[in-house]
XYZ file of C-alpha atoms in Angstrom:
642
model
C 2.671 14.815 34.402
C -0.031 16.025 32.001
C -1.749 12.616 32.100
C -1.763 12.609 35.931
C -3.223 16.136 36.129
C -5.826 15.234 33.502
C -6.839 12.153 35.515
C -7.124 14.122 38.761
C -9.243 16.791 37.068
C -11.603 14.256 35.544
C -11.947 12.361 38.839
C -12.781 15.603 40.676
C -15.366 16.643 38.083
C -16.978 13.194 38.064
C -17.025 13.077 41.877
C -18.964 16.356 41.980
C -21.326 15.165 39.244
C -22.023 11.892 41.077
C -22.713 13.752 44.335
C -25.110 16.072 42.477
C -26.741 13.001 40.881
C -27.352 11.395 44.287
C -28.828 14.649 45.671
C -31.087 15.075 42.602
C -32.229 11.448 43.019
C -33.377 12.170 46.573
C -35.094 15.402 45.498
C -36.977 13.593 42.757
C -37.848 10.664 45.005
C -39.334 12.929 47.734
C -40.822 15.628 45.497
C -38.072 18.095 46.476
C -38.854 17.694 50.216
C -36.334 15.201 51.668
C -37.371 13.967 55.111
C -34.778 14.488 57.864
C -34.158 10.761 58.500
C -33.215 10.314 54.829
C -31.309 13.612 54.629
C -29.047 12.381 57.431
C -27.962 9.427 55.306
C -26.990 11.603 52.298
C -23.275 12.001 53.280
C -22.956 8.221 53.623
C -24.765 7.519 50.333
C -22.824 10.204 48.420
C -19.360 9.153 49.621
C -19.878 5.430 48.936
C -21.550 6.096 45.586
C -18.708 8.403 44.478
C -16.077 5.803 45.362
C -17.883 2.883 43.696
C -18.936 4.626 40.488
C -15.454 6.097 40.025
C -14.036 2.578 40.398
C -16.598 1.426 37.828
C -15.577 4.176 35.428
C -11.902 3.347 35.902
C -12.482 -0.359 35.316
C -14.129 0.435 31.962
C -11.176 2.712 31.028
C -13.282 5.870 30.896
C -10.219 7.913 31.851
C -8.066 6.485 29.058
C -10.409 7.558 26.293
C -9.751 10.514 23.987
C -13.077 12.307 23.969
C -12.550 14.215 20.749
C -13.140 10.801 19.112
C -16.131 9.953 21.354
C -18.517 7.388 19.950
C -21.493 5.299 21.054
C -19.027 2.784 22.550
C -17.705 5.469 24.895
C -21.240 6.348 26.063
C -22.031 2.697 26.693
C -18.838 2.469 28.801
C -20.110 5.343 30.997
C -23.483 3.556 31.410
C -21.701 0.306 32.369
C -19.559 2.149 34.940
C -22.563 3.812 36.541
C -24.519 0.545 36.569
C -21.647 -1.438 38.117
C -21.253 1.260 40.809
C -24.949 1.135 41.671
C -25.066 -2.647 41.845
C -21.984 -2.667 44.080
C -23.588 -0.044 46.359
C -26.781 -2.091 46.568
C -24.845 -5.211 47.624
C -22.704 -3.360 50.176
C -25.672 -1.470 51.662
C -27.737 -4.621 52.018
C -24.884 -6.262 53.874
C -24.473 -3.249 56.202
C -28.239 -2.933 56.800
C -29.048 -6.579 57.465
C -25.860 -7.876 59.052
C -24.272 -4.804 60.633
C -27.573 -3.225 61.793
C -26.544 0.161 60.427
C -30.070 1.456 60.530
C -29.507 3.543 57.406
C -32.400 3.247 54.975
C -31.962 3.903 51.246
C -35.119 3.826 49.102
C -34.761 1.355 46.258
C -35.737 3.935 43.646
C -32.526 5.818 44.532
C -30.411 3.123 42.870
C -32.175 3.463 39.524
C -32.401 7.260 39.648
C -28.725 7.674 40.612
C -27.621 5.340 37.836
C -29.616 7.241 35.213
C -28.680 10.745 36.398
C -24.972 9.851 36.799
C -24.944 8.457 33.271
C -26.630 11.597 31.894
C -24.521 14.161 33.766
C -21.136 12.498 33.190
C -21.916 11.738 29.537
C -23.212 15.283 29.014
C -20.027 16.717 30.551
C -17.878 14.926 27.998
C -19.955 16.004 25.010
C -20.402 19.536 26.365
C -16.606 19.938 26.367
C -16.432 18.607 22.812
C -19.280 20.949 21.737
C -17.483 23.966 23.256
C -14.270 22.998 21.442
C -16.099 22.529 18.132
C -17.759 25.950 18.392
C -14.593 27.664 19.552
C -12.365 26.330 16.779
C -12.839 28.378 13.647
C -10.920 28.747 10.395
C -7.749 30.791 10.865
C -5.793 32.856 8.318
C -3.060 30.218 8.105
C -5.510 27.408 7.357
C -5.875 25.923 3.876
C -9.518 25.472 2.903
C -10.316 21.775 2.479
C -13.067 19.859 0.694
C -13.843 16.366 2.059
C -15.033 13.775 -0.459
C -17.114 11.282 1.524
C -19.498 12.325 4.287
C -19.464 8.967 6.069
C -17.882 7.892 9.332
C -14.332 8.311 8.033
C -15.151 11.725 6.612
C -16.455 12.702 10.079
C -13.228 11.483 11.678
C -11.222 13.580 9.210
C -13.272 16.685 10.059
C -12.696 16.180 13.787
C -8.977 15.670 13.296
C -8.604 18.736 11.076
C -10.528 20.869 13.561
C -8.892 19.645 16.746
C -5.292 18.919 15.823
C -2.979 21.845 16.692
C -0.683 20.748 13.835
C -3.354 20.922 11.177
C -2.786 23.396 8.386
C -6.165 22.511 6.814
C -9.734 23.354 7.840
C -12.857 21.544 6.538
C -15.176 23.773 4.528
C -17.613 21.386 2.819
C -18.441 17.743 2.050
C -19.005 16.036 -1.285
C -20.953 12.764 -1.238
C -22.775 10.735 -3.906
C -25.508 9.759 -1.418
C -28.494 11.903 -2.446
C -30.050 11.483 1.040
C -27.193 13.506 2.540
C -27.477 16.469 0.194
C -28.154 19.860 1.855
C -27.607 18.370 5.328
C -24.697 18.967 7.695
C -22.228 16.534 9.207
C -20.501 17.883 12.348
C -21.479 21.377 11.247
C -19.993 20.992 7.763
C -22.481 21.136 4.848
C -22.827 18.462 2.180
C -22.896 20.565 -0.959
C -23.072 18.096 -3.870
C -21.955 14.867 -5.554
C -18.682 14.083 -7.271
C -20.005 15.769 -10.411
C -20.020 19.049 -8.431
C -16.369 18.905 -7.340
C -15.067 21.441 -9.830
C -17.925 23.874 -9.152
C -17.560 23.511 -5.382
C -13.814 24.152 -5.497
C -14.384 27.389 -7.346
C -17.348 28.496 -5.208
C -15.705 27.842 -1.832
C -12.114 28.731 -2.866
C -10.828 25.284 -1.917
C -7.082 24.666 -1.587
C -7.034 20.944 -0.749
C -9.276 17.967 -1.513
C -9.235 15.019 0.890
C -10.758 11.769 -0.399
C -12.197 10.036 2.672
C -13.718 6.874 1.187
C -11.427 4.024 2.267
C -13.939 1.418 1.049
C -14.015 2.811 -2.511
C -12.983 0.447 -5.286
C -9.788 1.212 -7.205
C -11.884 2.180 -10.244
C -14.002 4.599 -8.182
C -10.925 6.100 -6.551
C -9.271 6.598 -9.938
C -12.425 8.281 -11.261
C -12.642 10.659 -8.280
C -8.941 11.520 -8.520
C -9.324 12.251 -12.228
C -12.166 14.682 -11.443
C -10.108 16.312 -8.661
C -7.072 16.711 -10.939
C -8.968 19.214 -13.071
C -9.349 21.602 -10.123
C -5.657 22.351 -9.562
C -6.031 21.534 -5.849
C -3.678 19.482 -3.731
C -5.250 16.013 -3.528
C -4.936 13.759 -0.486
C -6.463 10.439 0.500
C -7.077 8.570 3.739
C -5.761 5.006 4.119
C -7.723 1.951 3.113
C -9.984 0.352 5.707
C -7.420 -2.095 7.077
C -5.073 0.817 7.910
C -7.608 2.536 10.174
C -6.724 1.455 13.695
C -9.187 1.804 16.559
C -11.436 4.031 14.433
C -9.049 6.969 14.633
C -7.540 9.154 11.951
C -4.317 11.095 12.462
C -2.885 13.778 10.248
C 0.083 11.640 9.249
C -2.333 8.959 7.959
C -3.746 11.386 5.387
C -1.339 10.932 2.524
C -0.888 12.567 -0.850
C -2.579 10.854 -3.774
C -0.010 8.774 -5.631
C 0.072 7.900 -9.288
C -0.703 4.296 -8.270
C -4.201 5.495 -7.301
C -4.804 6.453 -10.946
C -4.320 2.934 -12.323
C -7.889 1.990 -11.407
C -7.115 -1.668 -10.725
C -8.298 -3.703 -7.760
C -5.576 -5.205 -5.533
C -4.155 -8.532 -6.604
C -5.688 -11.557 -4.888
C -3.357 -14.470 -4.358
C -4.003 -18.017 -3.169
C -2.300 -17.886 0.211
C -2.586 -21.626 0.815
C -0.839 -22.533 -2.416
C 1.934 -20.024 -1.802
C 2.428 -21.191 1.767
C 2.713 -24.793 0.556
C 5.710 -24.125 -1.722
C 7.512 -21.474 0.381
C 6.834 -22.516 3.976
C 9.839 -24.229 5.625
C 11.879 -24.011 2.398
C 15.329 -22.560 1.675
C 14.602 -19.664 -0.717
C 17.274 -17.830 -2.750
C 16.584 -14.376 -4.206
C 19.171 -13.009 -6.644
C 19.275 -9.238 -7.019
C 17.786 -9.105 -3.501
C 18.787 -5.474 -2.995
C 16.907 -4.162 -6.030
C 13.360 -2.820 -6.221
C 11.766 -6.137 -7.229
C 14.219 -8.336 -5.348
C 13.766 -6.512 -2.037
C 9.971 -6.619 -2.317
C 10.212 -10.357 -3.077
C 12.174 -10.757 0.161
C 9.522 -8.832 2.146
C 6.652 -10.899 0.838
C 8.418 -14.282 0.948
C 9.379 -13.714 4.604
C 5.683 -13.582 5.506
C 5.288 -17.242 4.446
C 7.710 -18.560 7.062
C 10.536 -19.975 4.912
C 13.156 -22.112 6.627
C 15.936 -19.821 5.406
C 16.221 -16.838 3.046
C 19.375 -16.280 0.999
C 19.672 -12.638 -0.035
C 22.166 -12.504 -2.916
C 23.388 -9.329 -4.540
C 26.469 -7.344 -5.579
C 25.712 -4.149 -3.644
C 26.628 -4.514 0.007
C 24.613 -1.504 1.156
C 21.365 -2.609 -0.453
C 21.754 -6.179 0.841
C 22.578 -4.871 4.327
C 19.467 -2.642 4.311
C 17.030 -5.358 3.242
C 18.602 -7.801 5.720
C 18.010 -5.353 8.597
C 14.454 -4.686 7.462
C 13.512 -8.385 7.249
C 15.190 -9.210 10.565
C 13.286 -6.441 12.321
C 9.898 -7.406 10.895
C 10.374 -11.198 10.865
C 12.880 -12.017 13.613
C 11.983 -15.711 13.453
C 13.156 -16.067 9.796
C 16.765 -17.198 9.331
C 18.439 -14.694 6.991
C 21.710 -15.243 5.124
C 23.049 -12.172 3.288
C 25.365 -13.140 0.411
C 27.557 -10.717 -1.539
C 28.191 -12.388 -4.874
C 28.055 -11.855 -8.634
C 25.969 -14.194 -10.766
C 28.614 -13.834 -13.496
C 31.068 -15.744 -11.270
C 30.126 -19.423 -11.711
C 32.470 -20.953 -9.074
C 31.051 -18.672 -6.390
C 27.479 -19.580 -7.380
C 28.309 -23.271 -7.301
C 29.724 -22.867 -3.827
C 26.517 -21.126 -2.630
C 24.196 -23.755 -4.144
C 26.352 -26.595 -2.778
C 26.383 -25.115 0.736
C 22.775 -23.977 1.140
C 20.860 -26.203 -1.312
C 18.070 -23.680 -2.097
C 14.770 -25.342 -2.946
C 13.169 -22.266 -4.538
C 15.040 -19.623 -6.557
C 13.706 -16.229 -7.623
C 16.106 -14.755 -10.183
C 15.704 -10.969 -10.144
C 19.315 -9.920 -10.806
C 19.590 -8.123 -14.156
C 20.706 -4.995 -15.933
C 17.471 -3.229 -16.926
C 18.247 0.298 -18.163
C 17.671 0.391 -21.911
C 19.872 3.423 -22.897
C 22.747 2.289 -20.660
C 22.746 -1.198 -22.112
C 22.711 0.224 -25.638
C 25.990 1.933 -24.782
C 27.354 -1.037 -22.815
C 25.980 -4.122 -24.599
C 28.691 -6.436 -23.329
C 27.482 -5.904 -19.761
C 23.944 -6.901 -20.739
C 25.398 -10.067 -22.269
C 27.460 -10.926 -19.168
C 24.753 -10.252 -16.627
C 21.420 -10.973 -18.304
C 22.462 -13.916 -20.474
C 25.561 -15.574 -18.964
C 24.498 -14.736 -15.417
C 21.038 -16.266 -15.975
C 22.660 -19.369 -17.472
C 24.872 -19.745 -14.392
C 21.921 -19.451 -11.984
C 19.762 -21.887 -14.034
C 22.596 -24.401 -14.414
C 23.298 -24.343 -10.666
C 19.607 -24.807 -9.902
C 19.520 -27.759 -12.299
C 22.687 -29.416 -10.982
C 21.897 -28.988 -7.299
C 18.302 -30.242 -7.355
C 16.370 -26.991 -6.842
C 12.617 -27.587 -6.953
C 11.583 -24.367 -8.700
C 13.245 -21.396 -10.356
C 11.317 -18.293 -11.415
C 13.066 -15.679 -13.551
C 11.862 -12.074 -13.662
C 11.549 -10.923 -17.264
C 10.173 -7.854 -19.033
C 7.759 -6.872 -21.776
C 10.811 -5.386 -23.531
C 11.756 -9.001 -24.399
C 8.863 -9.039 -26.874
C 9.972 -8.072 -30.410
C 12.960 -6.299 -28.842
C 14.493 -3.212 -30.405
C 17.250 -2.918 -27.831
C 20.086 -4.948 -26.363
C 18.457 -5.149 -22.936
C 15.217 -6.567 -24.318
C 17.042 -9.048 -26.596
C 19.207 -10.219 -23.700
C 16.149 -10.811 -21.542
C 14.464 -12.739 -24.355
C 17.480 -15.020 -24.514
C 17.323 -15.360 -20.713
C 13.710 -16.575 -21.126
C 14.877 -19.087 -23.744
C 17.586 -20.369 -21.369
C 15.173 -21.181 -18.524
C 12.719 -22.758 -20.974
C 15.454 -24.944 -22.415
C 16.599 -26.096 -18.967
C 13.028 -27.083 -18.200
C 13.251 -29.715 -20.957
C 16.243 -31.506 -19.432
C 15.882 -30.877 -15.693
C 13.821 -32.089 -12.770
C 13.688 -28.446 -11.650
C 10.565 -26.580 -12.722
C 11.683 -23.450 -14.569
C 9.518 -20.508 -15.566
C 9.738 -16.818 -16.427
C 7.375 -14.005 -15.489
C 7.050 -11.083 -17.873
C 5.689 -7.673 -16.861
C 6.135 -4.009 -17.726
C 7.378 -0.968 -15.879
C 7.113 -0.932 -12.121
C 5.943 2.276 -10.508
C 8.479 3.644 -8.048
C 11.273 1.238 -8.915
C 14.758 2.671 -9.099
C 15.421 4.280 -12.430
C 11.728 4.362 -13.441
C 10.085 7.499 -14.771
C 7.976 8.301 -11.683
C 10.872 9.085 -9.292
C 12.553 11.030 -12.125
C 9.428 13.085 -12.831
C 8.933 13.790 -9.095
C 12.487 15.014 -8.771
C 12.107 17.237 -11.832
C 8.867 18.687 -10.418
C 10.537 19.398 -7.057
C 13.292 21.249 -8.907
C 10.764 23.390 -10.756
C 10.907 21.533 -14.075
C 11.041 21.003 -16.883
C 9.665 17.453 -16.918
C 11.297 15.609 -19.799
C 9.308 13.135 -21.927
C 10.853 11.408 -24.916
C 7.777 11.385 -27.193
C 4.145 12.589 -26.830
C 2.759 9.248 -28.030
C 5.030 6.917 -26.029
C 3.056 4.370 -23.954
C 4.050 1.857 -21.276
C 2.405 -0.760 -19.086
C 2.636 -0.087 -15.367
C 2.253 -2.073 -12.172
C 2.943 -1.311 -8.542
C 5.904 -3.144 -6.993
C 3.820 -5.132 -4.458
C 1.233 -6.343 -6.993
C 3.954 -7.330 -9.504
C 5.755 -9.353 -6.826
C 2.533 -10.998 -5.598
C 1.836 -12.196 -9.120
C 5.440 -13.407 -9.527
C 5.099 -15.513 -6.349
C 1.691 -16.815 -7.481
C 3.067 -17.700 -10.926
C 5.765 -19.749 -9.205
C 3.018 -22.089 -7.964
C 1.762 -22.656 -11.519
C 5.173 -23.358 -13.122
C 5.215 -26.794 -14.714
C 6.537 -26.785 -18.284
C 8.876 -23.869 -18.862
C 6.073 -21.335 -19.213
C 6.522 -17.642 -19.803
C 3.858 -16.129 -17.595
C 2.437 -12.795 -18.754
C 0.931 -10.523 -16.117
C -2.197 -8.538 -16.923
C -1.159 -4.904 -16.436
C -4.385 -3.333 -17.587
C -4.381 -0.580 -20.161
C -1.094 1.003 -21.278
C -0.493 4.538 -20.044
C 0.873 7.425 -22.071
C 4.081 8.708 -20.481
C 3.054 12.292 -21.297
C -0.269 11.774 -19.456
C 1.641 10.325 -16.513
C 3.835 13.437 -16.408
C 0.756 15.704 -16.483
C -0.893 13.647 -13.735
C 2.125 13.967 -11.434
C 2.296 17.723 -12.026
C -1.433 18.133 -11.292
C -1.227 15.895 -8.187
C 1.450 18.284 -6.923
C -1.116 21.123 -7.148
C 0.558 22.662 -10.211
C -0.516 23.284 -13.770
C 1.287 21.546 -16.666
C 3.066 23.864 -19.099
C 2.237 26.815 -16.887
C 3.875 26.110 -13.535
C 5.927 23.173 -14.781
C 6.921 22.851 -18.423
C 6.858 19.495 -20.260
C 9.673 19.088 -22.798
C 9.896 16.386 -25.463
C 13.479 15.213 -25.929
C 13.121 12.549 -28.623
C 13.240 8.761 -28.469
C 16.505 7.426 -27.057
C 18.489 4.584 -28.668
C 16.784 1.218 -28.184
C 13.422 2.626 -27.077
C 10.048 1.768 -28.614
C 6.973 3.942 -28.646
C 4.963 1.048 -27.182
C 5.609 -2.290 -25.544
C 3.980 -5.613 -26.370
C 2.936 -8.557 -24.205
C 3.442 -11.475 -26.580
C 5.442 -12.264 -29.715
C 3.682 -13.456 -32.833
C 4.738 -17.081 -32.275
C 3.458 -17.227 -28.709
C 0.011 -18.647 -28.092
C -2.121 -17.063 -25.435
C -3.539 -19.251 -22.723
C -5.392 -18.387 -19.557
C -4.731 -19.756 -16.074
C -6.913 -20.195 -13.002
C -5.675 -16.780 -11.877
C -7.472 -14.012 -13.777
C -4.391 -11.778 -13.831
C -1.882 -14.337 -15.104
C -1.609 -15.702 -18.665
C 0.777 -18.067 -20.396
C 2.739 -17.431 -23.574
C 4.135 -20.687 -24.923
C 7.290 -19.813 -26.837
C 9.332 -21.775 -29.351
C 12.062 -23.806 -27.639
C 15.805 -24.241 -28.174
C 17.410 -27.662 -28.034
C 19.891 -28.027 -25.169
C 22.917 -28.501 -27.459
C 21.994 -25.423 -29.488
C 21.575 -23.409 -26.285
C 25.071 -24.475 -25.133
C 26.501 -23.355 -28.484
C 24.796 -19.987 -27.990
C 26.223 -19.662 -24.451
C 29.736 -20.482 -25.713
C 29.440 -17.796 -28.369
C 28.380 -15.180 -25.842
C 31.070 -16.284 -23.386
C 33.632 -15.834 -26.114
C 32.379 -12.307 -26.728
C 32.493 -11.617 -22.976
C 36.107 -12.856 -22.740
C 37.096 -10.554 -25.592
C 35.211 -7.838 -23.694
C 36.013 -4.386 -25.073
C 37.507 -5.861 -28.238
C 34.005 -7.035 -29.128
C 32.451 -4.131 -30.989
C 28.845 -3.209 -30.363
C 28.037 -4.189 -33.947
C 29.363 -7.743 -33.405
C 27.350 -8.141 -30.221
C 24.154 -6.943 -31.906
C 24.752 -9.291 -34.873
C 25.086 -12.207 -32.451
C 21.802 -11.221 -30.780
C 20.140 -11.095 -34.201
C 21.201 -14.685 -34.827
C 19.477 -16.020 -31.722
C 16.461 -13.733 -31.395
C 14.449 -13.770 -34.609
C 12.185 -10.960 -33.454
C 15.060 -8.664 -32.507
C 15.517 -5.755 -34.874
C 17.652 -2.657 -34.671
C 15.475 0.397 -35.321
C 16.447 3.005 -37.869
C 16.456 6.225 -35.858
C 16.956 8.308 -38.953
C 13.495 7.256 -40.082
C 10.637 9.340 -38.640
C 7.501 7.356 -37.845
C 4.277 8.888 -38.968
C 1.501 9.574 -36.473
C -0.679 6.991 -38.270
C 2.013 4.322 -37.758
C 2.285 5.180 -34.110
C -1.475 4.967 -33.533
C -1.674 1.702 -35.466
C 0.999 0.190 -33.225
C -0.740 1.393 -30.077
C -4.067 -0.012 -31.286
C -2.449 -3.405 -31.858
C -1.122 -3.359 -28.294
C -4.563 -2.463 -26.924
C -6.138 -5.331 -28.853
C -3.831 -7.781 -27.098
C -4.858 -6.333 -23.722
C -8.553 -6.606 -24.610
C -8.086 -10.236 -25.679
C -6.338 -11.017 -22.410
C -9.122 -9.450 -20.380
C -11.803 -11.420 -22.243
C -10.047 -14.668 -21.391
């Protein structure tokens, strides 16, 4: 109903404006003294002109445009509508005059004058309404005062949305922009008051509550730098989407999101070779184990985009598998999905699945990953991470799978915990199979994934929502971080490169201090660490290290054609020795609870030379901690150079 009334109102206004335009055209043509013979034709000219120009406007969708977002394109549409109406009138009048002997004479200058005046009056009416709205809307007591970083087109769109949206709780006060040519000027009535170096001063001077970063074309490094400057102000920080998320040049309030910790990593998005990936996934049967987990489900999302013949979603949790199945079916209805509830520890069931579906590509993401839990339940790490991986690899080998990629972790490097040691053995298993199989096996090793289930970021957010405290194990603890999508993209890309049992190492940038991450999340919530939200240090938990490493001492470091993927070539097990190892662990698994934790750890020590059980009674000195962190940073620097 509202749309119909709006259309009728606009048609009525435009009809009046067109009639006025025709009359003004005659006045101008005859120096404000219209001769009677021409005055008599005015009703005819006005009525036909109104009908034709309104049809022209409608054909160019003038009445479907939201004028609070008016642009040059909208003005051009008005000009086209007026021009089409005038041309149509000229054709019709010539027909009536020459073939119907109407006798009505219309001076030719009227066509041009009416076109120009109609364009001016109708266009002016739209912008006059917008000008009145802009001047009428002022900051209200309930508004939060907002600073916009970026006085470009997107910044202008943000200002218009904040001013005009009835749901907006924010009101634009000032712009910040690094372009010196814009300083001391105004954009849509909002002053540009400085560059990014002036953010802190501006916040204090204008009593800013929120900062909105409106530079969707900014590099990741620039965005991280701006966010770091904004963090020091104590304001709520928000950001507009990246360029490809801006549809039809419009911004809506729900597009302006909170700054996430991912924005602080300062890394450019991963670039993958789409052609290579399409070649090995398109029209293939792809199996993903652990498909309901954080990494597994993202693998499913991204693999589905490459048009596989069939996707097998395997996992133990029926709810998580059901959810990812529904999501993939909705987004990619053409992809054949097969949800499978199964346990990789159950070899007969796996054999049945491989025999029935014959997967050509396998991504093995099923694993136990929680360090403290696996320290208390080491037999479960053995059964799932070691024996389960063996079952998947053996089935892939026996049933002619083309490629198998296993998801590993940086905790497999010089492990100090059962989880890390079990994943190191899992790497050794797939490397050993690569020596005896036609299947190309590989492992991909990366660090913590931001936002994955059980990671520190969701935990910290929950603690902040509850008012704190935020718990950190140690002030010097560092970790490597990646976002879930970029980790998965690199995993899929590494699958293309697999050839000789490689352990691919993903470049995760610089390690991040967990304590700094906690402070960042508190500040991004508009709160002050240790004032509004307390940070408590709880001590290192069993199995944890202060820092993680990328490569063991025996692994060489080799670059690939992808600048974010490296190869660590590990020492290999012979197949017979691997089978002896599997039999030993299977024996421990059969004994189950009768196998003490000490026996399990001793068995791990036999097979993983770099595994060592830390002495938690020994307190590490600060110098030792910093030395370890420096060694980790040197590895990162070496990777980046290559």
